[in-house]
Coordinates of C-alpha atoms in Angstrom, one line a residue:
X14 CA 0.0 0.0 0.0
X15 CA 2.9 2.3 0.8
X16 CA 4.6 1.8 -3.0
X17 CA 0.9 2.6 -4.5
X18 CA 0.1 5.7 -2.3
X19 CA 3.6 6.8 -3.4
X20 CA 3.5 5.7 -6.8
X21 CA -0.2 7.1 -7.7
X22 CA 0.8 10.5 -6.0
X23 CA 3.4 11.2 -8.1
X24 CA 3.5 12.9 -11.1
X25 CA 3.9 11.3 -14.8
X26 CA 1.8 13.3 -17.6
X27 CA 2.4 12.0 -21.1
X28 CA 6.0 12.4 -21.9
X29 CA 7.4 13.2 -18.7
X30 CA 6.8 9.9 -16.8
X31 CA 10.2 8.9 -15.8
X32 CA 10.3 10.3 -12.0
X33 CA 7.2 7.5 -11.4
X34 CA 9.3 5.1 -14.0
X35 CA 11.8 5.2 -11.2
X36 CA 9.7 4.5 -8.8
X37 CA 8.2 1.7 -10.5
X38 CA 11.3 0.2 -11.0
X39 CA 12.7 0.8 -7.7
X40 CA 9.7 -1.9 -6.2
X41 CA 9.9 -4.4 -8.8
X42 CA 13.7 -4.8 -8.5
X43 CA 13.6 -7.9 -6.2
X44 CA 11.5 -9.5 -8.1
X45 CA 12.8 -9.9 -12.2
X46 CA 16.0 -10.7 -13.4
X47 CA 17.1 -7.4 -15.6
X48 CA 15.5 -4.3 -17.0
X49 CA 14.6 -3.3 -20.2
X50 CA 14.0 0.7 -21.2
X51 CA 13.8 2.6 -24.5
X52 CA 14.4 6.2 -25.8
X53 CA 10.7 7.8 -24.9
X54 CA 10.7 5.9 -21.5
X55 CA 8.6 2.5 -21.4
X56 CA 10.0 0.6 -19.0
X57 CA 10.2 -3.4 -18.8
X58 CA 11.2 -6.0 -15.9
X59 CA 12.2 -9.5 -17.5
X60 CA 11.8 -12.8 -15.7
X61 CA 13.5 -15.9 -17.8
X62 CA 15.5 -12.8 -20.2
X63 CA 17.2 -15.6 -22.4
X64 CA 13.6 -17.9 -23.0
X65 CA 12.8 -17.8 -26.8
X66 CA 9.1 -17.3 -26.3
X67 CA 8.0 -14.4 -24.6
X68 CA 4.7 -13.2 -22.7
X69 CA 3.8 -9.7 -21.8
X70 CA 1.8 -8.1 -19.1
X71 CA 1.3 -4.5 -19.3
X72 CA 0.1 -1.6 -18.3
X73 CA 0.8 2.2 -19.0
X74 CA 2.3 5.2 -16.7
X75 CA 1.1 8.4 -18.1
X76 CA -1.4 10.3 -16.9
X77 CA -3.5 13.5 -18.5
X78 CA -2.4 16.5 -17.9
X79 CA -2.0 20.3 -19.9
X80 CA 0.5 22.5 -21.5
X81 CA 0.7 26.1 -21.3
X82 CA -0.3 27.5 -24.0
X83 CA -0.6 31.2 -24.1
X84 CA 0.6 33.7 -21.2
X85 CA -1.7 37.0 -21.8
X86 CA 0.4 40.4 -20.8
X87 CA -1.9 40.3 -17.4
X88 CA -0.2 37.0 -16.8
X89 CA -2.9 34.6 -17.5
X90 CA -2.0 31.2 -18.8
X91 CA -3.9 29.6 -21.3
X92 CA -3.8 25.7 -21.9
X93 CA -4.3 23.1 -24.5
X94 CA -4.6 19.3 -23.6
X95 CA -2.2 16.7 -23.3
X96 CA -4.2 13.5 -23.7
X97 CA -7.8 13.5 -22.5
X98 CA -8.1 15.9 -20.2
X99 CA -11.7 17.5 -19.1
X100 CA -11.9 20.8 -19.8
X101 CA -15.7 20.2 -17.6
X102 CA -13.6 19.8 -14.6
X103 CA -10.9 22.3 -14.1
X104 CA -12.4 25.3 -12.8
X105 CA -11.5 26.5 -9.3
X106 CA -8.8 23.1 -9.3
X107 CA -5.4 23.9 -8.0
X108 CA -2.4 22.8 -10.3
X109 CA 1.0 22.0 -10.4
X110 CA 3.3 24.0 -13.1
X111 CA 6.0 21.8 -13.9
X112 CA 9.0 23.8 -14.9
X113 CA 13.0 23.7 -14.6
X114 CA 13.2 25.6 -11.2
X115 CA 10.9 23.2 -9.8
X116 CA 6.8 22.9 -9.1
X117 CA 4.7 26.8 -9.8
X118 CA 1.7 26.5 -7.8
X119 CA -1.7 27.7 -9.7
X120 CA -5.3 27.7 -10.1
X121 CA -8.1 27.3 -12.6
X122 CA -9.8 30.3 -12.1
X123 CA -13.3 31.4 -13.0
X124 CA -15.8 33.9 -12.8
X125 CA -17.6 34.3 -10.1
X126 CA -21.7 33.0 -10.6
X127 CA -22.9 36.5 -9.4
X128 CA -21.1 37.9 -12.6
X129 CA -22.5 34.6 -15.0
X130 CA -25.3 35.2 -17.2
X131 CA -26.1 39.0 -16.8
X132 CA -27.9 40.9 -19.2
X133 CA -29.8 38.3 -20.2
X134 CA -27.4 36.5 -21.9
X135 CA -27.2 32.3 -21.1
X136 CA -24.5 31.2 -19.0
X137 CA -21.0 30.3 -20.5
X138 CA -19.7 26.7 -19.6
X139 CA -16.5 26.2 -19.4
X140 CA -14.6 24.9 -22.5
X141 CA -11.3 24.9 -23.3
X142 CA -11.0 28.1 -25.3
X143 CA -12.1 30.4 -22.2
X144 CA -10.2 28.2 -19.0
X145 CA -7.5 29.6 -17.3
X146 CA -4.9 29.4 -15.0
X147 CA -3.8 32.1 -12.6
X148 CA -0.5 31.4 -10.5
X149 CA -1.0 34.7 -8.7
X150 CA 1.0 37.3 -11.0
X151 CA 0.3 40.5 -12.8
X152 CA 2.0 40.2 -15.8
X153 CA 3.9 38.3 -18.6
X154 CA 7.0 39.0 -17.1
X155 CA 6.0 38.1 -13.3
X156 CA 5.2 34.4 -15.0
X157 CA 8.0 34.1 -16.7
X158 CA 10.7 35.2 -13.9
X159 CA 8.7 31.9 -12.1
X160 CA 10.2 29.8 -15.0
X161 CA 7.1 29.1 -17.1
X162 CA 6.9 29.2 -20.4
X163 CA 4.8 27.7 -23.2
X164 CA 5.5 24.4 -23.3
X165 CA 5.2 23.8 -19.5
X166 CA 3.7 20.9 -18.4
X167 CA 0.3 21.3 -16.0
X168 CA -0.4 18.1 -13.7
X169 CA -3.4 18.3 -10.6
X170 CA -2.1 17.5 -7.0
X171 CA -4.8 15.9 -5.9
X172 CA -3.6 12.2 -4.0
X173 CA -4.2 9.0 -2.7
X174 CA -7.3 8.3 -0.2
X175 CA -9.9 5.1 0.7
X176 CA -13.5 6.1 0.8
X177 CA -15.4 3.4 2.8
X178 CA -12.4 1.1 3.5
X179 CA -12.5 -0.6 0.2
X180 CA -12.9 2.4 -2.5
X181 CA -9.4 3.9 -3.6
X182 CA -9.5 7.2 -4.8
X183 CA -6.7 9.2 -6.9
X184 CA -6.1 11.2 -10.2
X185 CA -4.0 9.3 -12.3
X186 CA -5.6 5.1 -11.7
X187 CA -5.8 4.9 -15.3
X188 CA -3.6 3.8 -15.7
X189 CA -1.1 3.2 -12.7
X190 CA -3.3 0.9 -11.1
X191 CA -2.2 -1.2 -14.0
X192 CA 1.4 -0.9 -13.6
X193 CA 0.9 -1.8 -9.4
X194 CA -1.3 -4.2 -10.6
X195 CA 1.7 -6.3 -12.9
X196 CA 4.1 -5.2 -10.6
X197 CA 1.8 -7.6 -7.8
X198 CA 1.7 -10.5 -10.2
X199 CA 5.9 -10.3 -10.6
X200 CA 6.3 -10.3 -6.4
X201 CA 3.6 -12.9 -6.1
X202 CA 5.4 -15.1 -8.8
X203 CA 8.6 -14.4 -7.1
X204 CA 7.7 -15.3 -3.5
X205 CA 5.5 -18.2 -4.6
X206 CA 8.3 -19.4 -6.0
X207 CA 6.7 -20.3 -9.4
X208 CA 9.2 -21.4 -12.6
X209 CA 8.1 -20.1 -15.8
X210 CA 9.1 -22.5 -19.3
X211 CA 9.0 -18.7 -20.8
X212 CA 10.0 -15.1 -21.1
X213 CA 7.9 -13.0 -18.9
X214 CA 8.3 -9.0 -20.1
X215 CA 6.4 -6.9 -17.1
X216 CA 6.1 -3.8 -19.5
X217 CA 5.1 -0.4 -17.8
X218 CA 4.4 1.7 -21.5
X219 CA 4.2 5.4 -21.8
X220 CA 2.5 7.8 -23.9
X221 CA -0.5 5.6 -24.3
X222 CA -3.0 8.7 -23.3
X223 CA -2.2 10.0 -26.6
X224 CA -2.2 7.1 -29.1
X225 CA -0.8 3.9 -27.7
X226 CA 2.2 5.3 -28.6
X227 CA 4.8 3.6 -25.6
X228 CA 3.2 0.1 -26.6
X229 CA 3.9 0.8 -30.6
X230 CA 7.3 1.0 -29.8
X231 CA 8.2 -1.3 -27.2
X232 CA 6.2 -4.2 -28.9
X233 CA 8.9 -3.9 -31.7
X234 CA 11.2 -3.9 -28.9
X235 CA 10.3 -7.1 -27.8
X236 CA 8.7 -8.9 -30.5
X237 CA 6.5 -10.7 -27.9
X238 CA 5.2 -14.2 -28.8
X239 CA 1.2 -13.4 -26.4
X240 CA 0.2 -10.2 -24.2
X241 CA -2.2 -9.7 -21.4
X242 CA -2.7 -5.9 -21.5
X243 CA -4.3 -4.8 -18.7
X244 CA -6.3 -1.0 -18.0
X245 CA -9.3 0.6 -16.9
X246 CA -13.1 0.4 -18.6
X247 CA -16.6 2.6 -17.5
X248 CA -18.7 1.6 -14.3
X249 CA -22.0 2.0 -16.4
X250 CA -24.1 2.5 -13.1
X251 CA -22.5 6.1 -12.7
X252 CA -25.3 8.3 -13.4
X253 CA -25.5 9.9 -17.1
X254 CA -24.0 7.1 -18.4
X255 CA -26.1 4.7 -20.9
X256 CA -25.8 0.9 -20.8
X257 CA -27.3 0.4 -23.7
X258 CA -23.9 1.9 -25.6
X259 CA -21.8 1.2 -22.5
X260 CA -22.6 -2.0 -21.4
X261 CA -23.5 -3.5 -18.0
X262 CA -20.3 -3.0 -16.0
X263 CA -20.1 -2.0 -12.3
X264 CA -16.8 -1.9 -10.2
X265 CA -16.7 -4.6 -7.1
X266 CA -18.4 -7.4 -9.5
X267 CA -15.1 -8.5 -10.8
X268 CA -12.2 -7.8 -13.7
X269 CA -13.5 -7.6 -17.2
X270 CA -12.2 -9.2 -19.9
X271 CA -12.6 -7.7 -23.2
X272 CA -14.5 -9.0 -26.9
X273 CA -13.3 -7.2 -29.6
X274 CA -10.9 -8.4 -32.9
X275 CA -7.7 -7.3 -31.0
X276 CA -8.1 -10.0 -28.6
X277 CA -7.2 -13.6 -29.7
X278 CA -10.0 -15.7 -28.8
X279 CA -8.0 -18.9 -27.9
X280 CA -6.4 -16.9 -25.5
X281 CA -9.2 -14.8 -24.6
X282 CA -11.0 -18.1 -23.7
X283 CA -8.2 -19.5 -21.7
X284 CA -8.5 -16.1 -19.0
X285 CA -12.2 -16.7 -19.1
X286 CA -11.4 -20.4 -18.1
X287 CA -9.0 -19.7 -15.2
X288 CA -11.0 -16.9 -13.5
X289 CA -14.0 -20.0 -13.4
X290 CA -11.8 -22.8 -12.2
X291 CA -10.5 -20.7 -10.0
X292 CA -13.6 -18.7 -8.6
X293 CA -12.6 -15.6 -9.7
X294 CA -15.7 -13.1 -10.8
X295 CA -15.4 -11.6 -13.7
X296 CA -17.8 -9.6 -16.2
X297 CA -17.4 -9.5 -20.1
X298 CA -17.5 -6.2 -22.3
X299 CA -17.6 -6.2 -26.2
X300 CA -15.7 -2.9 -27.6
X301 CA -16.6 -3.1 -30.8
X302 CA -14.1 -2.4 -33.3
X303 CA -11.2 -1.6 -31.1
X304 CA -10.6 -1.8 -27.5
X305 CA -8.9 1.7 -27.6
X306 CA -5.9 0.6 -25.2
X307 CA -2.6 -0.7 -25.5
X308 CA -3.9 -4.2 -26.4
X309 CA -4.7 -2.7 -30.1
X310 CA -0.6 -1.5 -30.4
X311 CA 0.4 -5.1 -29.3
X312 CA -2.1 -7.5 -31.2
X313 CA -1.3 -5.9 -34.7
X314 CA 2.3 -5.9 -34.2
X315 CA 4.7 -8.2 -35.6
X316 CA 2.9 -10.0 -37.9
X317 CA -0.2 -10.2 -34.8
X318 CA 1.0 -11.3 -31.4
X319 CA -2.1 -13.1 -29.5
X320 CA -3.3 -10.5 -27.0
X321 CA -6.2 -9.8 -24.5
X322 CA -7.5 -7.4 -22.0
X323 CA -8.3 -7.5 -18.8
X324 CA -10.0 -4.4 -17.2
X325 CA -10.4 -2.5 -14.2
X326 CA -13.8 -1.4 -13.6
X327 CA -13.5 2.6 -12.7
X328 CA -15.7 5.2 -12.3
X329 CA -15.4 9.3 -13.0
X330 CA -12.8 8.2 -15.7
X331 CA -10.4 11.2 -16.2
X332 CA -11.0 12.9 -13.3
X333 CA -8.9 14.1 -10.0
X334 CA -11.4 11.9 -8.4
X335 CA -11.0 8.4 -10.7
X336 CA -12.5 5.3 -8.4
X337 CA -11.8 1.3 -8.2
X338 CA -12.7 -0.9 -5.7
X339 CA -10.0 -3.1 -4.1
X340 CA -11.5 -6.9 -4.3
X341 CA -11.2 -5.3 -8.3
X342 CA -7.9 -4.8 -8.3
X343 CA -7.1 -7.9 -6.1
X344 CA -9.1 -10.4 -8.7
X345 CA -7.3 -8.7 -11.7
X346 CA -3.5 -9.7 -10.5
X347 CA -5.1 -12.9 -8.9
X348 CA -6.5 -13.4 -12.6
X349 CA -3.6 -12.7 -14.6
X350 CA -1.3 -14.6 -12.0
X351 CA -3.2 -17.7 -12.4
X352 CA -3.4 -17.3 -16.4
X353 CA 0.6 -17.0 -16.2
X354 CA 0.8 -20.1 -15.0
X355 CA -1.6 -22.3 -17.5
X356 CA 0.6 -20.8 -20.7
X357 CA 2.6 -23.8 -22.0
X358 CA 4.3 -23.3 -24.8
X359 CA 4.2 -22.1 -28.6
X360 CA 1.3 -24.0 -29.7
X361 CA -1.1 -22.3 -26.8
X362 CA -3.1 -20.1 -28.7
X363 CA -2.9 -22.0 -32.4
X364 CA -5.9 -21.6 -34.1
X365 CA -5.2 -24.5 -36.1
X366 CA -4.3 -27.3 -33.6

């Protein structure tokens, strides 16, 4: 609990995750036999490096965040997005300013509702054009003498807490509840002393908020022979949200495993075949043409590697506020522990046995 508290408070927007990288690496030490990194950041723990067949479990490390944009001459700063970030939700929200003398504190500001919607005219919603940030100075210059500049990198501070003893809370659980989440399955392998007859590649990518971009490139990396990507889906009982387009998925019923083309059904059916032998619940989700994670990068790479998805059920997805519920989170390594250890050899997942 310590290494996720730690790990989800830190900071790792797209592009600049390689302070949480660290940290990441730091805990799974004990636990794999050498490291693998690349150029943009991914980083990967090998079990079994010199194994000719190879199995991945991954999840990513970046998180939403914002650039600065535009500084006005009042010193305003305007922002554009860097991945997914909700325009909906920043007003009044305190940031962090990352720049080269260290962490600018700031705020979202916005207009008072005594001044909103005068004269008859309707009431102006935030949108991405018209949000702000104020870090408390009067002009250009006054921002720039802090050491921002367009270009800066905008992260929320918000951190780690348990609602209800069994509800964790944070900014930032999609996806670094994944990377705890393989990082669990390496320990649990290591201190159940469990042999593997392959390669395992515990891949932490980067860059997938805007693209699958770390998985792209580290799947080439590896040439990996099967991956179990793992990352976060909708709890459909959240208000406003429509099952009928959604599906029926609710956090604390189990992992979800994904039905789309990207995931290899042999394999697919093998993960759905542990988590009932072994009493594991789990829900199923179809996503249509794509899953829209990591698991598309890795299934059509390589000539098609056979991958799968197993998801975290979370709601107010890119939030401050995202939500999972432990027994979640537990079930999901519990599931793709067990899965690890029913993968044989090359002739697994043939269709044509």
């Amino acid at each position: 609990m310590t290494f996720l508290e730690n790990y989800l408070n830190n900071a790792s927007p797209t592009g600049y995750e390689s302070e949480g990288q660290k940290l990441w690496m730091d805990y799974l030490k004990p636990y794999v036999d050498t490291f693998i990194t690349d150029t943009y950041g991914s980083a990967v723990g090998v079990i079994n490096p010199d194994a000719p067949y190879k199995v991945v479990i991954e999840g990513h490390a970046d998180e939403i965040s914002w650039y600065v944009n535009y500084i006005t001459d009042d010193g305003l700063i305007y922002v554009i997005r860097n991945g997914g970030s909700d325009h909906q939700i920043a007003p009044s929200k305190r940031v962090n300013i990352h720049t080269k003398k260290g962490i600018v504190r700031g705020v979202f500001g916005w207009p008072a509702i005594h001044t909103r919607g005068r004269n008859g005219k309707a009431e102006e919603t935030a949108k991405i054009e018209n949000i702000f940030i104020d870090c408390g100075c009067s002009t250009k210059a006054e921002v720039e003498a802090l050491g921002v500049h367009v270009g800066c990198v905008i992260t929320y501070p918000d951190t780690f807490e348990i609602l209800n003893n069994d509800k964790f809370v944070c900014r930032a659980i999609d996806n670094r509840m994944g990377g705890f989440m393989i990082a669990e399955v390496a320990r649990l392998l290591k201190e159940n002393k469990k042999k593997l007859p392959f390669g395992l590649y515990i891949v932490n990518s980067v860059q997938e908020e805007i693209g699958l971009r770390g998985a792209e490139m580290i799947t080439q990396s590896i040439k990996p022979n099967v991956a179990i990507v793992t990352d976060v889906c909708h709890d459909t009982t959240t208000p406003m949200i429509d099952k009928k387009i959604e599906g029926d998925l609710k956090m604390g019923r189990g992992p979800v495993i994904a039905y789309a083309p990207a995931t290899q059904n042999v394999l697919r059916e093998m993960i759905v075949d542990t988590a009932v032998a072994n009493k594991i619940p789990f829900q199923r989700h179809a996503t249509s043409r794509v899953t829209g994670t990591d698991t598309d990068a890795f299934a059509y790479s390589n000539g098609g590697v056979a991958s799968a998805l197993i998801s975290l059920p979370l709601r107010y997805m890119h939030t401050t506020v995202e939500m999972v519920h432990r027994d979640d989170v537990e079930n999901v390594i519990k599931l793709i522990y067990e899965t690890l250890l029913k993968i044989e050899n090359n002739e697994t997942f043939s269709y044509f046995k």
